[in-house]
mmCIF file of C-alpha atoms in Angstrom:
data_model
loop_
_atom_site.group_PDB
_atom_site.id
_atom_site.type_symbol
_atom_site.label_atom_id
_atom_site.label_comp_id
_atom_site.label_asym_id
_atom_site.label_seq_id
_atom_site.Cartn_x
_atom_site.Cartn_y
_atom_site.Cartn_z
ATOM 1 C CA MET R 1484 -115.558 35.567 -111.683
ATOM 2 C CA ALA R 1485 -115.338 37.712 -114.796
ATOM 3 C CA PHE R 1486 -112.235 39.644 -115.858
ATOM 4 C CA ARG R 1487 -111.826 42.758 -118.058
ATOM 5 C CA CYS R 1488 -108.636 43.668 -119.926
ATOM 6 C CA PRO R 1489 -107.547 47.246 -119.081
ATOM 7 C CA TYR R 1490 -106.135 47.699 -122.593
ATOM 8 C CA CYS R 1491 -108.768 46.392 -125.017
ATOM 9 C CA GLN R 1492 -111.665 46.150 -122.564
ATOM 10 C CA TYR R 1493 -112.183 42.524 -123.544
ATOM 11 C CA ARG R 1494 -114.323 40.634 -121.031
ATOM 12 C CA PHE R 1495 -113.606 36.986 -120.327
ATOM 13 C CA GLU R 1496 -114.938 34.580 -117.753
ATOM 14 C CA GLU R 1497 -112.150 32.078 -117.360
ATOM 15 C CA ARG R 1498 -108.880 32.942 -115.717
ATOM 16 C CA PRO R 1499 -106.274 33.178 -118.520
ATOM 17 C CA GLN R 1500 -102.986 31.381 -118.361
ATOM 18 C CA HIS R 1501 -99.731 33.289 -117.915
ATOM 19 C CA ALA R 1502 -101.728 36.410 -116.884
ATOM 20 C CA ARG R 1503 -102.227 37.619 -120.482
ATOM 21 C CA CYS R 1504 -105.325 38.953 -122.213
ATOM 22 C CA PRO R 1505 -106.739 36.379 -124.701
ATOM 23 C CA SER R 1506 -107.642 39.195 -127.072
ATOM 24 C CA CYS R 1507 -104.670 41.609 -127.166
ATOM 25 C CA ASN R 1508 -102.107 39.394 -125.444
ATOM 26 C CA HIS R 1509 -101.062 42.148 -123.027
ATOM 27 C CA SER R 1510 -99.824 41.243 -119.581
ATOM 28 C CA VAL R 1511 -102.443 41.960 -116.965
ATOM 29 C CA ARG R 1512 -102.423 41.783 -113.201
ATOM 30 C CA LEU R 1513 -105.100 39.424 -112.033
ATOM 31 C CA PRO R 1514 -106.625 39.774 -108.565
ATOM 32 C CA ALA R 1515 -105.826 37.154 -105.955
ATOM 33 C CA ILE R 1516 -108.275 34.340 -105.568
ATOM 34 C CA GLY R 1517 -109.072 32.853 -102.199
ATOM 35 C CA THR R 1518 -111.224 33.023 -99.142
ATOM 36 C CA PRO R 1519 -111.366 36.170 -96.982
ATOM 37 C CA GLU R 1520 -109.144 34.443 -94.386
ATOM 38 C CA GLU R 1521 -106.498 33.661 -97.041
ATOM 39 C CA ARG R 1522 -106.569 37.230 -98.320
ATOM 40 C CA ALA R 1523 -106.184 38.565 -94.754
ATOM 41 C CA ALA R 1524 -103.244 36.227 -94.147
ATOM 42 C CA ARG R 1525 -101.657 37.415 -97.384
ATOM 43 C CA ARG R 1526 -101.996 41.041 -96.317
ATOM 44 C CA ARG R 1527 -100.398 40.222 -92.956
ATOM 45 C CA ARG R 1528 -97.456 38.574 -94.717
ATOM 46 C CA ILE R 1529 -97.031 41.606 -96.939
ATOM 47 C CA ASN R 1530 -97.137 43.953 -93.935
ATOM 48 C CA ARG R 1531 -94.642 41.806 -92.038
ATOM 49 C CA MET R 1532 -92.282 41.817 -95.002
ATOM 50 C CA ALA R 1533 -92.553 45.617 -95.179
ATOM 51 C CA VAL R 1534 -91.761 45.959 -91.458
ATOM 52 C CA ASP R 1535 -88.735 43.641 -91.764
ATOM 53 C CA ALA R 1536 -87.459 45.611 -94.737
ATOM 54 C CA ALA R 1537 -87.812 48.885 -92.799
ATOM 55 C CA ARG R 1538 -85.892 47.420 -89.860
ATOM 56 C CA ARG R 1539 -83.089 46.227 -92.102
ATOM 57 C CA MET R 1540 -82.830 49.648 -93.686
ATOM 58 C CA THR R 1541 -82.673 51.280 -90.232
ATOM 59 C CA ARG R 1542 -79.871 48.936 -89.088
ATOM 60 C CA GLU R 1543 -77.884 49.582 -92.221
ATOM 61 C CA LYS R 1544 -78.339 53.334 -91.816
ATOM 62 C CA PHE R 1545 -77.111 53.491 -88.213
ATOM 63 C CA LYS R 1546 -74.474 50.761 -88.465
ATOM 64 C CA PRO R 1547 -71.078 52.156 -87.318
ATOM 65 C CA ASP R 1548 -68.581 52.615 -90.079
ATOM 66 C CA ALA R 1549 -65.044 51.532 -89.199
ATOM 67 C CA ARG R 1550 -63.630 54.051 -91.638
ATOM 68 C CA LYS R 1551 -65.247 56.911 -89.725
ATOM 69 C CA LEU R 1552 -63.608 55.786 -86.459
ATOM 70 C CA HIS R 1553 -60.144 56.317 -87.975
ATOM 71 C CA SER R 1554 -60.847 59.825 -89.154
ATOM 72 C CA PRO R 1555 -58.617 62.617 -87.734
ATOM 73 C CA ARG R 1556 -61.619 64.356 -86.208
ATOM 74 C CA VAL R 1557 -62.613 61.326 -84.137
ATOM 75 C CA LEU R 1558 -59.027 60.727 -82.981
ATOM 76 C CA PHE R 1559 -58.594 64.374 -81.999
ATOM 77 C CA GLY R 1560 -61.828 64.289 -79.989
ATOM 78 C CA PHE R 1561 -60.742 61.107 -78.208
ATOM 79 C CA ILE R 1562 -57.359 62.616 -77.279
ATOM 80 C CA LEU R 1563 -59.067 65.801 -76.072
ATOM 81 C CA ILE R 1564 -61.390 63.833 -73.791
ATOM 82 C CA LEU R 1565 -58.454 61.893 -72.326
ATOM 83 C CA GLY R 1566 -56.596 65.143 -71.671
ATOM 84 C CA VAL R 1567 -59.556 66.695 -69.842
ATOM 85 C CA VAL R 1568 -60.030 63.583 -67.701
ATOM 86 C CA GLY R 1569 -56.308 63.531 -66.853
ATOM 87 C CA ILE R 1570 -56.345 67.181 -65.789
ATOM 88 C CA LEU R 1571 -59.357 66.597 -63.533
ATOM 89 C CA LEU R 1572 -57.700 63.587 -61.896
ATOM 90 C CA MET R 1573 -54.481 65.533 -61.312
ATOM 91 C CA ARG R 1574 -56.403 68.354 -59.648
ATOM 92 C CA LYS R 1575 -58.215 65.988 -57.314
ATOM 93 C CA ALA R 1576 -55.074 64.023 -56.424
ATOM 94 C CA GLU R 1577 -53.205 65.141 -53.325
ATOM 95 C CA PRO R 1578 -50.035 67.048 -54.118
ATOM 96 C CA VAL R 1579 -46.842 65.132 -53.456
ATOM 97 C CA ARG R 1580 -45.013 66.648 -50.558
ATOM 98 C CA ARG R 1581 -41.354 67.010 -51.292
ATOM 99 C CA SER R 1582 -39.031 66.482 -48.392
ATOM 100 C CA PRO R 1583 -37.047 69.600 -47.545
ATOM 101 C CA ARG R 1584 -33.480 69.528 -48.763
ATOM 102 C CA GLU R 1585 -30.972 68.748 -46.039
ATOM 103 C CA LEU R 1586 -28.495 71.512 -45.263
ATOM 104 C CA PRO R 1587 -24.741 70.730 -45.251
ATOM 105 C CA HIS R 1588 -24.339 71.071 -41.481
ATOM 106 C CA GLN R 1589 -27.371 68.806 -40.944
ATOM 107 C CA THR R 1590 -25.787 66.185 -43.178
ATOM 108 C CA ALA R 1591 -22.521 66.434 -41.263
ATOM 109 C CA LEU R 1592 -24.244 66.026 -37.877
ATOM 110 C CA ARG R 1593 -26.217 63.032 -39.129
ATOM 111 C CA GLN R 1594 -23.075 61.333 -40.439
ATOM 112 C CA LEU R 1595 -21.187 62.133 -37.227
ATOM 113 C CA ASN R 1596 -23.919 60.502 -35.141
ATOM 114 C CA THR R 1597 -23.778 57.453 -37.423
ATOM 115 C CA LEU R 1598 -20.016 57.195 -36.930
ATOM 116 C CA ALA R 1599 -20.444 57.605 -33.160
ATOM 117 C CA THR R 1600 -22.979 54.764 -33.081
ATOM 118 C CA ALA R 1601 -20.621 52.558 -35.112
ATOM 119 C CA LEU R 1602 -17.781 53.367 -32.695
ATOM 120 C CA GLY R 1603 -20.047 52.413 -29.793
ATOM 121 C CA ARG R 1604 -20.720 49.023 -31.362
ATOM 122 C CA TYR R 1605 -17.009 48.579 -31.994
ATOM 123 C CA HIS R 1606 -16.410 49.320 -28.303
ATOM 124 C CA PHE R 1607 -19.167 46.828 -27.415
ATOM 125 C CA HIS R 1608 -17.260 44.014 -29.152
ATOM 126 C CA VAL R 1609 -13.622 44.940 -28.575
ATOM 127 C CA GLY R 1610 -13.840 46.649 -25.194
ATOM 128 C CA ASP R 1611 -12.128 49.876 -26.296
ATOM 129 C CA PHE R 1612 -12.235 52.430 -29.087
ATOM 130 C CA PRO R 1613 -9.896 52.159 -32.105
ATOM 131 C CA PRO R 1614 -6.371 53.527 -31.597
ATOM 132 C CA ASP R 1615 -5.109 56.473 -33.612
ATOM 133 C CA SER R 1616 -2.977 54.169 -35.722
ATOM 134 C CA VAL R 1617 -6.130 52.569 -37.126
ATOM 135 C CA GLY R 1618 -8.670 55.352 -36.708
ATOM 136 C CA LEU R 1619 -12.058 55.186 -38.347
ATOM 137 C CA ARG R 1620 -10.769 52.633 -40.844
ATOM 138 C CA ALA R 1621 -11.396 50.022 -38.126
ATOM 139 C CA LEU R 1622 -15.129 50.470 -38.685
ATOM 140 C CA VAL R 1623 -14.816 49.195 -42.262
ATOM 141 C CA GLU R 1624 -11.823 46.830 -42.277
ATOM 142 C CA ASP R 1625 -10.671 44.281 -39.718
ATOM 143 C CA PRO R 1626 -7.626 45.776 -37.949
ATOM 144 C CA GLY R 1627 -6.674 42.401 -36.491
ATOM 145 C CA ILE R 1628 -7.867 43.312 -33.000
ATOM 146 C CA LYS R 1629 -9.459 40.525 -30.967
ATOM 147 C CA GLY R 1630 -13.238 40.781 -30.701
ATOM 148 C CA TRP R 1631 -13.737 42.754 -33.918
ATOM 149 C CA ASP R 1632 -17.090 41.741 -35.459
ATOM 150 C CA GLY R 1633 -17.591 44.294 -38.223
ATOM 151 C CA PRO R 1634 -17.820 45.930 -40.580
ATOM 152 C CA TYR R 1635 -19.876 48.478 -38.666
ATOM 153 C CA ILE R 1636 -20.459 50.823 -41.626
ATOM 154 C CA ASN R 1637 -20.393 50.258 -45.374
ATOM 155 C CA GLN R 1638 -17.857 52.943 -46.252
ATOM 156 C CA LEU R 1639 -16.130 56.022 -44.907
ATOM 157 C CA LEU R 1640 -17.454 59.296 -46.254
ATOM 158 C CA SER R 1641 -16.035 62.791 -46.132
ATOM 159 C CA ASP R 1642 -18.059 65.671 -44.741
ATOM 160 C CA PRO R 1643 -20.153 67.872 -47.072
ATOM 161 C CA TRP R 1644 -17.104 70.148 -47.514
ATOM 162 C CA LYS R 1645 -14.951 67.263 -48.871
ATOM 163 C CA THR R 1646 -12.867 67.011 -45.687
ATOM 164 C CA PRO R 1647 -12.358 63.657 -43.888
ATOM 165 C CA TYR R 1648 -13.873 63.389 -40.436
ATOM 166 C CA ALA R 1649 -11.267 63.779 -37.682
ATOM 167 C CA TYR R 1650 -10.781 61.130 -34.987
ATOM 168 C CA ARG R 1651 -8.562 61.200 -31.861
ATOM 169 C CA TYR R 1652 -8.294 58.434 -29.286
ATOM 170 C CA VAL R 1653 -8.678 59.488 -25.645
ATOM 171 C CA THR R 1654 -7.737 57.164 -22.788
ATOM 172 C CA ASN R 1655 -10.621 56.156 -20.503
ATOM 173 C CA ALA R 1656 -13.006 58.587 -22.190
ATOM 174 C CA LEU R 1657 -14.997 59.079 -25.332
ATOM 175 C CA PRO R 1658 -12.859 59.692 -28.416
ATOM 176 C CA MET R 1659 -12.737 63.023 -30.199
ATOM 177 C CA LEU R 1660 -14.837 62.839 -33.348
ATOM 178 C CA PHE R 1661 -15.578 66.012 -35.268
ATOM 179 C CA SER R 1662 -15.849 67.764 -38.608
ATOM 180 C CA CYS R 1663 -13.689 70.789 -39.369
ATOM 181 C CA GLY R 1664 -16.723 72.580 -40.794
ATOM 182 C CA PRO R 1665 -16.916 74.853 -43.826
ATOM 183 C CA ASP R 1666 -13.471 76.422 -43.270
ATOM 184 C CA GLY R 1667 -11.727 73.019 -43.152
ATOM 185 C CA THR R 1668 -9.634 74.108 -40.141
ATOM 186 C CA ASN R 1669 -9.457 72.299 -36.814
ATOM 187 C CA SER R 1670 -10.356 73.984 -33.486
ATOM 188 C CA THR R 1671 -12.464 76.778 -34.968
ATOM 189 C CA PRO R 1672 -15.985 77.854 -33.956
ATOM 190 C CA ASP R 1673 -17.575 76.138 -36.952
ATOM 191 C CA ASP R 1674 -16.407 72.642 -35.931
ATOM 192 C CA LEU R 1675 -19.196 70.081 -35.629
ATOM 193 C CA ARG R 1676 -19.327 67.235 -33.085
ATOM 194 C CA PRO R 1677 -21.765 64.339 -32.593
ATOM 195 C CA ASP R 1678 -24.179 63.877 -29.727
ATOM 196 C CA PRO R 1679 -22.288 62.097 -26.893
ATOM 197 C CA ALA R 1680 -25.279 59.810 -26.372
ATOM 198 C CA SER R 1681 -24.701 58.355 -29.853
ATOM 199 C CA PHE R 1682 -21.593 56.526 -28.583
ATOM 200 C CA ASN R 1683 -23.830 54.297 -26.457
ATOM 201 C CA PRO R 1684 -25.627 52.013 -28.933
ATOM 202 C CA GLY R 1685 -27.430 49.998 -26.264
ATOM 203 C CA THR R 1686 -28.005 46.275 -26.624
ATOM 204 C CA GLU R 1687 -31.293 46.150 -28.524
ATOM 205 C CA TRP R 1688 -29.477 45.809 -31.861
ATOM 206 C CA THR R 1689 -27.668 42.640 -30.673
ATOM 207 C CA ASN R 1690 -30.808 40.520 -30.179
ATOM 208 C CA GLY R 1691 -28.934 38.858 -27.317
ATOM 209 C CA TRP R 1692 -26.578 36.828 -29.526
ATOM 210 C CA VAL R 1693 -23.606 39.189 -30.033
ATOM 211 C CA SER R 1694 -20.788 38.320 -27.679
ATOM 212 C CA ALA R 1695 -18.492 40.836 -26.023
ATOM 213 C CA PRO R 1696 -15.376 39.989 -24.001
ATOM 214 C CA TYR R 1697 -16.070 42.380 -21.154
ATOM 215 C CA ARG R 1698 -19.710 41.375 -20.607
ATOM 216 C CA ARG R 1699 -20.225 39.306 -17.493
ATOM 217 C CA ASN R 1700 -22.272 36.147 -17.551
ATOM 218 C CA PHE R 1701 -25.527 35.928 -15.696
ATOM 219 C CA ILE R 1702 -25.334 34.595 -12.152
ATOM 220 C CA VAL R 1703 -27.944 32.000 -11.287
ATOM 221 C CA ILE R 1704 -29.341 32.538 -7.807
ATOM 222 C CA LYS R 1705 -30.679 29.340 -6.322
ATOM 223 C CA GLU R 1706 -33.646 29.533 -4.060
ATOM 224 C CA PRO R 1707 -33.003 28.210 -0.572
ATOM 225 C CA SER R 1708 -34.440 24.788 0.103
ATOM 226 C CA ARG R 1709 -37.346 24.650 2.467
#
């Protein structure tokens, strides 16, 4: 194979060392020597290297930058998206139903029925209602009466108009239990009284283990022998 220097046009047959012209000593680019298969393999390697370089450049170009994620614009967009999602969820959620506010006379009637039930349980244990000397305090504190198994309520409350509930013992009958109402005066049309049925607590709450002095024991009936 013959070679020609592009600078001085010197023609030489042997491949020079160090890729320099023997005449002018300029650096020259010598063509590759090899078989057609070797030259094809070399071109494939060059193409593969070019493809790998392009891929690396693409990855570097689209690689996320951590500094951009902390920019105010990105943070504002993230907060805006969260706000929109929250509004949509709140619209789809069922509205919370607020319980209607209890009126004062409804509160008084509810508390009166609670006191009547407690008095019924007191009567279940003791056999009678508390005397006037003890009053409703017997539902909270032990008055020293035999059979007492309280307390039957946690504390004594006044009515919604800041007046204590009135109690009067009645012989062989239900006691008088009432609230003086908004005017705070006894025996007026606005007085409130409990449901008489509330004085009978039944026996379901005892679970069969609460003893009462006036309850009779069961009588066992024996079957006649055959």
